[in-house]
Short mmCIF file of C-alpha atoms in Angstrom, two decimals:
data_model
loop_
_atom_site.label_atom_id
_atom_site.label_comp_id
_atom_site.label_asym_id
_atom_site.label_seq_id
_atom_site.Cartn_x
_atom_site.Cartn_y
_atom_site.Cartn_z
CA ALA A 29 201.60 174.58 113.50
CA ILE A 30 197.84 174.19 112.81
CA ALA A 31 196.00 177.39 111.86
CA ILE A 32 192.25 177.55 111.56
CA THR A 33 191.41 179.61 108.49
CA GLU A 34 187.60 179.40 108.73
CA GLN A 35 185.70 179.06 111.96
CA PRO A 36 182.19 177.55 112.09
CA VAL A 37 179.42 180.10 112.80
CA SER A 38 176.36 179.90 115.02
CA VAL A 39 172.90 179.63 113.38
CA SER A 40 169.29 180.00 114.51
CA VAL A 41 166.93 177.83 112.40
CA PRO A 42 163.52 176.08 112.45
CA ALA A 43 163.26 172.39 113.41
CA GLY A 44 163.91 170.18 110.39
CA TYR A 45 166.07 172.72 108.57
CA SER A 46 169.10 171.19 106.85
CA PHE A 47 172.47 172.95 106.58
CA SER A 48 176.20 172.39 107.19
CA LEU A 49 178.73 173.71 109.69
CA ARG A 50 182.07 174.49 108.05
CA CYS A 51 185.62 174.42 109.44
CA ARG A 52 188.86 174.94 107.52
CA ALA A 53 192.47 174.72 108.70
CA GLU A 54 196.05 174.63 107.39
CA GLY A 55 199.06 172.71 108.68
CA ARG A 56 202.48 171.32 107.77
CA THR A 57 201.07 167.82 107.28
CA SER A 58 197.73 166.42 106.24
CA LEU A 59 194.99 167.19 108.74
CA GLN A 60 192.20 165.17 110.34
CA TYR A 61 188.90 166.55 111.49
CA GLN A 62 186.53 165.35 114.24
CA TRP A 63 183.30 167.10 115.27
CA PHE A 64 181.85 167.12 118.80
CA CYS A 65 178.50 168.28 120.17
CA GLN A 66 177.27 169.24 123.59
CA HIS A 67 173.71 169.10 124.90
CA GLN A 68 172.69 169.68 128.56
CA SER A 69 176.33 169.68 129.75
CA VAL A 70 177.10 166.36 128.04
CA CYS A 71 179.84 166.52 125.38
CA ARG A 72 180.23 163.64 122.96
CA GLN A 73 182.14 162.79 119.80
CA ILE A 74 179.88 162.57 116.70
CA PRO A 75 180.50 159.18 115.05
CA GLY A 76 181.62 159.47 111.41
CA ALA A 77 181.86 163.27 111.54
CA THR A 78 185.43 163.43 110.28
CA LYS A 79 185.14 165.86 107.37
CA GLN A 80 185.54 169.63 107.09
CA ASP A 81 181.76 170.10 106.67
CA LEU A 82 179.27 168.71 109.20
CA PRO A 83 175.81 168.22 107.65
CA ILE A 84 172.98 168.79 110.20
CA THR A 85 169.20 168.47 110.14
CA ALA A 86 168.15 170.63 113.07
CA GLN A 87 166.28 168.80 115.82
CA GLN A 88 167.34 170.39 119.10
CA THR A 89 169.53 173.24 120.31
CA GLN A 90 173.13 172.13 120.75
CA LEU A 91 176.71 173.39 120.86
CA TYR A 92 179.33 172.18 118.36
CA THR A 93 183.11 172.30 118.00
CA CYS A 94 185.61 170.71 115.65
CA ARG A 95 189.01 169.23 116.60
CA ILE A 96 191.77 169.31 114.00
CA ASN A 97 194.97 167.31 114.44
CA ASP A 98 198.06 166.59 112.26
CA LEU A 99 200.42 163.62 111.94
CA TYR A 100 202.61 164.97 114.79
CA ARG A 101 199.69 164.68 117.21
CA ASN A 102 199.26 168.40 117.41
CA ALA A 103 195.61 169.37 117.91
CA VAL A 104 193.47 172.51 118.03
CA PHE A 105 189.78 173.08 118.59
CA SER A 106 187.55 175.46 116.70
CA ASP A 107 185.28 177.97 118.46
CA TRP A 108 182.20 176.51 120.09
CA VAL A 109 179.12 177.51 118.06
CA LYS A 110 175.43 177.28 118.94
CA VAL A 111 172.79 175.75 116.67
CA GLU A 112 169.57 177.19 118.10
CA VAL A 113 166.49 175.34 116.98
CA HIS A 114 163.00 176.83 117.09
CA GLN A 115 160.32 174.14 117.45
CA CYS A 116 157.27 176.43 116.95
CA VAL A 117 157.70 179.45 114.75
CA ALA A 118 154.11 179.89 113.51
CA ARG A 119 153.90 183.07 111.41
CA GLY A 120 157.68 183.51 111.57
CA LEU A 121 158.28 180.44 109.46
CA PRO A 122 160.66 181.45 106.68
CA PRO A 123 159.65 181.12 103.01
CA ARG A 124 160.70 178.09 100.98
CA LEU A 125 163.39 180.16 99.28
CA TRP A 126 164.79 181.42 102.59
CA ARG A 127 168.50 182.22 102.36
CA GLY A 128 169.21 182.89 106.00
CA GLU A 129 168.04 186.51 106.35
CA PRO A 130 166.65 187.37 109.84
CA VAL A 131 163.03 186.31 110.54
CA ILE A 132 161.44 187.49 113.78
CA VAL A 133 159.81 184.59 115.66
CA LEU A 134 159.16 186.30 119.00
CA ASN A 135 158.14 189.90 119.49
CA PRO A 136 158.40 191.86 122.76
CA THR A 137 155.19 192.64 124.61
CA GLU A 138 153.89 195.82 126.29
CA GLN A 139 155.07 196.20 129.86
CA ARG A 140 153.86 198.17 132.91
CA VAL A 141 156.40 198.20 135.71
CA GLU A 142 156.63 200.00 139.07
CA VAL A 143 159.64 202.18 139.74
CA GLY A 144 162.52 200.14 141.16
CA LYS A 145 161.24 196.82 139.81
CA PRO A 146 163.05 194.85 137.07
CA LEU A 147 162.10 195.43 133.45
CA GLN A 148 162.53 192.62 130.93
CA LEU A 149 161.74 192.62 127.20
CA GLN A 150 162.42 189.62 125.00
CA CYS A 151 162.62 188.88 121.29
CA ALA A 152 164.03 186.12 119.08
CA ALA A 153 164.90 185.75 115.40
CA MET A 154 166.08 183.01 113.10
CA GLY A 155 168.96 183.52 110.73
CA VAL A 156 172.03 181.94 109.10
CA PRO A 157 174.38 183.10 110.53
CA ALA A 158 172.63 183.65 113.84
CA PRO A 159 171.44 187.30 114.09
CA THR A 160 172.90 189.89 116.38
CA TYR A 161 170.51 192.12 118.33
CA GLN A 162 170.28 195.81 119.05
CA TRP A 163 167.55 197.46 121.18
CA TYR A 164 166.18 200.99 120.75
CA ARG A 165 164.02 203.24 122.97
CA ASN A 166 162.13 206.11 121.31
CA GLY A 167 164.36 205.67 118.29
CA ASN A 168 167.53 206.01 120.33
CA LEU A 169 170.12 203.22 120.29
CA LEU A 170 170.68 201.56 123.69
CA GLU A 171 174.45 200.89 123.74
CA GLN A 172 174.39 198.16 126.40
CA GLN A 173 171.35 196.23 125.17
CA LYS A 174 172.67 193.82 122.50
CA LYS A 175 171.05 190.54 123.47
CA LYS A 176 167.70 188.85 122.84
CA LYS A 177 166.61 189.85 126.31
CA LEU A 178 166.62 193.48 127.40
CA TRP A 179 167.08 193.54 131.15
CA ILE A 180 166.97 196.59 133.47
CA THR A 181 167.42 195.63 137.09
CA HIS A 182 165.82 198.72 138.65
CA ALA A 183 163.48 200.54 136.29
CA LYS A 184 163.25 204.33 136.40
CA VAL A 185 160.59 206.66 135.09
CA SER A 186 163.03 207.71 132.39
CA ASP A 187 163.03 204.11 131.12
CA SER A 188 159.47 204.59 129.89
CA GLY A 189 158.99 204.77 126.14
CA THR A 190 158.57 202.84 122.93
CA TYR A 191 160.95 199.92 122.52
CA LEU A 192 161.86 197.78 119.55
CA CYS A 193 164.80 195.53 118.56
CA CYS A 194 166.71 195.06 115.30
CA ALA A 195 167.96 191.58 114.40
CA SER A 196 170.64 191.59 111.73
CA ASN A 197 173.15 189.34 110.01
CA SER A 198 175.16 189.37 106.77
CA HIS A 199 171.97 188.96 104.73
CA GLY A 200 170.05 191.94 106.11
CA GLU A 201 168.01 193.10 109.08
CA HIS A 202 164.49 192.73 110.47
CA TRP A 203 162.75 194.75 113.17
CA THR A 204 160.40 193.57 115.91
CA ASN A 205 157.10 195.22 116.61
CA ALA A 206 157.33 198.45 118.60
CA VAL A 207 155.91 198.13 122.17
CA ASP A 208 155.18 200.71 124.86
CA VAL A 209 156.72 200.44 128.33
CA HIS A 210 155.28 202.47 131.20
CA ILE A 211 157.26 202.97 134.40
CA GLY A 212 155.43 204.63 137.31
CA GLU A 213 154.98 204.72 141.06
CA THR A 214 151.43 203.47 140.75
CA LEU A 215 150.03 201.88 137.62
CA PRO A 216 146.71 203.51 136.60
CA PRO A 217 144.13 201.45 134.67
CA PRO A 218 144.23 201.68 130.89
CA GLU A 219 141.24 204.06 130.64
CA HIS A 220 143.03 206.58 132.89
CA LEU A 221 146.12 206.36 130.73
CA GLN A 222 144.04 207.15 127.68
CA LEU A 223 142.48 210.14 129.47
CA CYS A 224 145.94 211.42 130.42
CA CYS A 225 147.05 211.20 126.80
CA LEU A 226 144.08 213.35 125.76
CA VAL A 227 144.40 215.99 128.50
CA PHE A 228 148.21 216.21 128.73
CA PRO A 229 148.81 217.98 125.35
CA LEU A 230 146.28 220.71 126.35
CA ALA A 231 148.27 221.55 129.47
CA THR A 232 151.76 221.90 127.93
CA GLY A 233 153.66 224.11 125.56
CA LYS A 234 155.24 222.71 122.43
CA ILE A 235 154.88 219.01 121.71
CA ALA A 236 156.20 217.25 118.60
CA LEU A 237 154.89 213.84 117.55
CA LEU A 238 157.28 211.97 115.27
CA VAL A 239 156.18 208.83 113.50
CA GLY A 240 158.74 206.68 111.72
CA ASN A 241 157.25 203.95 109.53
CA ASN A 242 159.43 201.24 108.01
CA HIS A 243 156.96 198.56 107.09
CA TYR A 244 154.41 199.41 104.37
CA GLN A 245 151.94 197.09 102.73
CA HIS A 246 152.21 198.60 99.22
CA HIS A 247 155.54 200.44 99.30
CA PRO A 248 159.21 199.43 99.69
CA ASN A 249 160.74 199.86 103.12
CA LEU A 250 162.48 203.17 103.78
CA MET A 251 166.21 203.37 104.26
CA ALA A 252 166.54 204.62 107.86
CA PRO A 253 163.37 205.86 109.55
CA VAL A 254 164.76 205.13 113.03
CA THR A 255 167.82 207.28 112.39
CA ASP A 256 165.63 210.04 110.87
CA VAL A 257 163.36 210.12 113.91
CA PHE A 258 166.36 210.18 116.27
CA GLU A 259 168.11 213.07 114.47
CA LEU A 260 164.88 215.12 114.16
CA SER A 261 164.13 214.50 117.86
CA LEU A 262 167.48 216.12 118.82
CA LEU A 263 166.77 219.18 116.65
CA LEU A 264 163.26 219.68 118.04
CA GLU A 265 164.38 219.24 121.63
CA GLN A 266 166.93 222.00 121.07
CA LEU A 267 164.00 224.23 120.00
CA GLY A 268 162.17 223.55 123.25
CA PHE A 269 159.77 220.86 122.11
CA GLN A 270 158.78 217.86 124.13
CA VAL A 271 159.18 215.04 121.65
CA VAL A 272 157.11 211.85 121.47
CA SER A 273 158.54 209.26 119.01
CA LEU A 274 156.58 206.35 117.60
CA LEU A 275 157.89 203.63 115.28
CA ASP A 276 155.79 201.55 112.86
#
Protein backbone atom coordinates (compact mmCIF):
# COMPACT_ATOMS: atom_id res chain seq x y z
CA ALA A 1 0.00 0.00 0.00
CA ILE A 2 3.07 2.27 -0.05
CA ALA A 3 3.70 4.08 -3.34
CA ILE A 4 6.88 6.05 -3.99
CA THR A 5 5.92 9.25 -5.80
CA GLU A 6 9.41 10.76 -6.16
CA GLN A 7 12.55 8.67 -6.47
CA PRO A 8 15.98 10.06 -5.53
CA VAL A 9 18.28 10.79 -8.49
CA SER A 10 21.98 10.16 -9.02
CA VAL A 11 24.35 13.14 -9.04
CA SER A 12 27.96 13.78 -10.05
CA VAL A 13 29.54 16.59 -8.01
CA PRO A 14 32.89 18.00 -6.81
CA ALA A 15 34.20 17.12 -3.35
CA GLY A 16 32.75 19.42 -0.69
CA TYR A 17 29.60 20.20 -2.66
CA SER A 18 26.42 20.30 -0.51
CA PHE A 19 23.02 19.12 -1.73
CA SER A 20 20.09 16.89 -0.71
CA LEU A 21 18.70 13.58 -1.95
CA ARG A 22 14.89 13.58 -2.05
CA CYS A 23 12.37 10.76 -1.64
CA ARG A 24 8.59 11.06 -1.44
CA ALA A 25 5.95 8.38 -0.85
CA GLU A 26 2.24 7.96 -0.11
CA GLY A 27 0.49 5.37 2.05
CA ARG A 28 -2.67 4.61 4.02
CA THR A 29 -1.01 5.51 7.32
CA SER A 30 1.74 7.86 8.36
CA LEU A 31 5.11 6.88 6.89
CA GLN A 32 8.62 6.61 8.31
CA TYR A 33 11.82 7.11 6.32
CA GLN A 34 15.29 5.66 6.82
CA TRP A 35 18.28 6.26 4.54
CA PHE A 36 21.08 3.76 3.87
CA CYS A 37 24.42 4.09 2.11
CA GLN A 38 26.81 1.59 0.54
CA HIS A 39 30.54 2.02 0.01
CA GLN A 40 32.91 -0.74 -1.15
CA SER A 41 30.22 -3.45 -0.76
CA VAL A 42 29.40 -2.44 2.84
CA CYS A 43 25.80 -1.26 3.38
CA ARG A 44 24.92 0.60 6.56
CA GLN A 45 22.07 2.55 8.04
CA ILE A 46 22.73 6.30 8.32
CA PRO A 47 22.11 7.37 11.93
CA GLY A 48 19.50 10.12 12.25
CA ALA A 49 18.65 10.06 8.52
CA THR A 50 14.91 9.63 9.04
CA LYS A 51 13.46 12.46 6.95
CA GLN A 52 12.31 12.68 3.35
CA ASP A 53 15.38 14.76 2.40
CA LEU A 54 18.92 13.56 3.09
CA PRO A 55 21.42 16.47 3.27
CA ILE A 56 24.88 15.48 2.01
CA THR A 57 28.25 17.20 1.78
CA ALA A 58 30.04 15.14 -0.86
CA GLN A 59 33.23 13.45 0.33
CA GLN A 60 33.44 10.11 -1.47
CA THR A 61 31.53 8.17 -4.11
CA GLN A 62 28.73 6.12 -2.53
CA LEU A 63 25.37 4.50 -3.27
CA TYR A 64 22.19 5.50 -1.40
CA THR A 65 18.67 4.13 -0.94
CA CYS A 66 15.73 5.04 1.27
CA ARG A 67 13.42 2.61 3.10
CA ILE A 68 9.83 3.70 3.71
CA ASN A 69 7.57 1.81 6.11
CA ASP A 70 4.06 2.34 7.51
CA LEU A 71 2.35 1.46 10.79
CA TYR A 72 1.40 -2.00 9.44
CA ARG A 73 5.09 -2.90 9.03
CA ASN A 74 4.87 -2.74 5.27
CA ALA A 75 8.12 -1.47 3.76
CA VAL A 76 9.49 -0.51 0.33
CA PHE A 77 12.90 0.67 -0.82
CA SER A 78 13.61 3.45 -3.27
CA ASP A 79 15.92 3.01 -6.25
CA TRP A 80 19.62 2.86 -5.47
CA VAL A 81 21.27 6.08 -6.64
CA LYS A 82 24.93 6.96 -7.05
CA VAL A 83 26.59 10.05 -5.64
CA GLU A 84 29.77 10.30 -7.71
CA VAL A 85 32.38 12.59 -6.17
CA HIS A 86 35.23 14.12 -8.17
CA GLN A 87 38.23 14.90 -5.95
CA CYS A 88 40.29 16.77 -8.55
CA VAL A 89 38.41 18.69 -11.22
CA ALA A 90 40.97 21.41 -12.02
CA ARG A 91 39.67 23.54 -14.91
CA GLY A 92 36.34 21.71 -14.84
CA LEU A 93 35.44 23.20 -11.46
CA PRO A 94 31.94 24.68 -11.79
CA PRO A 95 31.33 28.37 -11.17
CA ARG A 96 30.06 29.60 -7.81
CA LEU A 97 26.59 30.02 -9.24
CA TRP A 98 26.55 26.48 -10.67
CA ARG A 99 23.02 25.09 -10.90
CA GLY A 100 23.86 21.55 -11.91
CA GLU A 101 24.36 21.90 -15.67
CA PRO A 102 26.94 19.44 -17.12
CA VAL A 103 30.61 20.38 -16.68
CA ILE A 104 33.24 18.26 -18.46
CA VAL A 105 36.01 17.18 -16.06
CA LEU A 106 37.71 14.55 -18.25
CA ASN A 107 38.16 14.75 -22.01
CA PRO A 108 39.00 11.78 -24.26
CA THR A 109 42.51 11.57 -25.71
CA GLU A 110 43.78 10.81 -29.21
CA GLN A 111 44.22 7.09 -29.88
CA ARG A 112 46.23 5.00 -32.35
CA VAL A 113 45.20 1.36 -32.35
CA GLU A 114 46.12 -1.65 -34.46
CA VAL A 115 43.36 -3.51 -36.28
CA GLY A 116 41.79 -6.13 -34.02
CA LYS A 117 42.97 -4.51 -30.79
CA PRO A 118 40.54 -2.95 -28.26
CA LEU A 119 39.70 0.74 -28.53
CA GLN A 120 38.75 2.67 -25.40
CA LEU A 121 37.84 6.34 -25.07
CA GLN A 122 36.81 7.87 -21.76
CA CYS A 123 35.19 11.07 -20.56
CA ALA A 124 33.48 12.31 -17.40
CA ALA A 125 31.19 15.17 -16.45
CA MET A 126 29.65 16.59 -13.32
CA GLY A 127 25.97 17.44 -13.11
CA VAL A 128 22.86 17.46 -10.93
CA PRO A 129 21.20 15.18 -11.87
CA ALA A 130 24.08 13.02 -13.10
CA PRO A 131 24.56 13.51 -16.86
CA THR A 132 23.80 10.92 -19.49
CA TYR A 133 26.33 10.34 -22.27
CA GLN A 134 26.18 9.95 -26.02
CA TRP A 135 29.21 9.36 -28.27
CA TYR A 136 29.60 10.50 -31.88
CA ARG A 137 32.03 9.58 -34.66
CA ASN A 138 32.48 12.02 -37.55
CA GLY A 139 29.28 13.73 -36.45
CA ASN A 140 27.30 10.48 -36.56
CA LEU A 141 25.51 9.26 -33.43
CA LEU A 142 26.78 5.88 -32.16
CA GLU A 143 23.62 4.13 -30.97
CA GLN A 144 25.29 1.66 -28.59
CA GLN A 145 27.80 4.04 -27.01
CA LYS A 146 25.92 5.72 -24.14
CA LYS A 147 28.38 5.44 -21.25
CA LYS A 148 31.36 7.42 -20.00
CA LYS A 149 33.63 4.82 -21.55
CA LEU A 150 33.44 4.03 -25.24
CA TRP A 151 34.64 0.46 -25.70
CA ILE A 152 35.18 -1.41 -28.97
CA THR A 153 36.55 -4.91 -28.39
CA HIS A 154 38.06 -5.45 -31.85
CA ALA A 155 38.77 -2.20 -33.69
CA LYS A 156 38.34 -2.04 -37.46
CA VAL A 157 39.71 0.44 -39.99
CA SER A 158 36.16 1.80 -40.34
CA ASP A 159 36.28 2.78 -36.66
CA SER A 160 38.82 5.49 -37.50
CA GLY A 161 37.57 9.06 -37.29
CA THR A 162 36.92 12.02 -35.06
CA TYR A 163 35.17 11.19 -31.79
CA LEU A 164 33.46 13.35 -29.19
CA CYS A 165 30.87 12.84 -26.47
CA CYS A 166 27.86 14.87 -25.33
CA ALA A 167 27.01 14.96 -21.61
CA SER A 168 23.47 16.16 -20.92
CA ASN A 169 20.90 16.47 -18.16
CA SER A 170 17.73 18.48 -17.52
CA HIS A 171 19.78 21.72 -17.30
CA GLY A 172 21.50 21.46 -20.67
CA GLU A 173 24.38 19.77 -22.46
CA HIS A 174 28.15 20.07 -22.77
CA TRP A 175 30.49 18.55 -25.34
CA THR A 176 33.95 17.08 -24.84
CA ASN A 177 36.88 18.01 -27.04
CA ALA A 178 36.96 16.24 -30.39
CA VAL A 179 39.80 13.69 -30.73
CA ASP A 180 41.15 11.74 -33.69
CA VAL A 181 41.32 7.94 -33.62
CA HIS A 182 43.47 6.09 -36.16
CA ILE A 183 43.02 2.36 -36.74
CA GLY A 184 45.60 0.67 -38.98
CA GLU A 185 47.58 -2.50 -39.61
CA THR A 186 50.82 -0.69 -38.86
CA LEU A 187 50.99 2.65 -37.13
CA PRO A 188 53.19 5.14 -39.05
CA PRO A 189 55.00 7.91 -37.19
CA PRO A 190 53.25 11.28 -36.94
CA GLU A 191 55.34 12.93 -39.66
CA HIS A 192 54.28 10.21 -42.14
CA LEU A 193 50.65 10.75 -41.24
CA GLN A 194 51.03 14.46 -41.95
CA LEU A 195 52.62 13.69 -45.32
CA CYS A 196 49.76 11.34 -46.20
CA CYS A 197 47.26 14.07 -45.37
CA LEU A 198 49.03 16.42 -47.80
CA VAL A 199 49.43 13.94 -50.68
CA PHE A 200 46.14 12.06 -50.39
CA PRO A 201 43.84 14.87 -51.63
CA LEU A 202 46.00 15.25 -54.79
CA ALA A 203 45.44 11.60 -55.72
CA THR A 204 41.66 11.44 -55.36
CA GLY A 205 38.53 12.82 -56.96
CA LYS A 206 36.01 14.84 -55.00
CA ILE A 207 36.72 15.48 -51.32
CA ALA A 208 34.54 17.59 -49.02
CA LEU A 209 35.87 18.96 -45.74
CA LEU A 210 33.09 19.84 -43.30
CA VAL A 211 33.89 21.79 -40.14
CA GLY A 212 31.21 22.16 -37.47
CA ASN A 213 32.09 24.65 -34.73
CA ASN A 214 29.99 24.90 -31.59
CA HIS A 215 32.29 26.73 -29.17
CA TYR A 216 33.20 30.32 -30.05
CA GLN A 217 35.09 32.79 -27.92
CA HIS A 218 33.07 35.86 -28.95
CA HIS A 219 29.84 34.38 -30.30
CA PRO A 220 26.94 32.37 -28.81
CA ASN A 221 27.01 28.63 -29.44
CA LEU A 222 25.14 27.42 -32.51
CA MET A 223 22.01 25.31 -32.23
CA ALA A 224 23.03 22.03 -33.85
CA PRO A 225 26.37 21.98 -35.72
CA VAL A 226 26.77 18.21 -35.21
CA THR A 227 23.40 17.53 -36.83
CA ASP A 228 24.18 19.98 -39.65
CA VAL A 229 27.48 18.27 -40.42
CA PHE A 230 25.82 14.84 -40.35
CA GLU A 231 22.99 15.81 -42.72
CA LEU A 232 25.31 17.60 -45.14
CA SER A 233 27.68 14.60 -45.11
CA LEU A 234 24.86 12.34 -46.32
CA LEU A 235 23.99 14.69 -49.18
CA LEU A 236 27.60 15.07 -50.34
CA GLU A 237 28.25 11.31 -50.17
CA GLN A 238 25.25 10.80 -52.47
CA LEU A 239 26.97 13.16 -54.94
CA GLY A 240 30.11 11.05 -54.92
CA PHE A 241 32.22 13.05 -52.49
CA GLN A 242 34.53 11.54 -49.93
CA VAL A 243 33.61 13.45 -46.78
CA VAL A 244 35.94 14.40 -43.93
CA SER A 245 34.08 15.82 -40.91
CA LEU A 246 35.73 17.83 -38.14
CA LEU A 247 34.05 19.22 -35.02
CA ASP A 248 35.26 22.22 -32.97
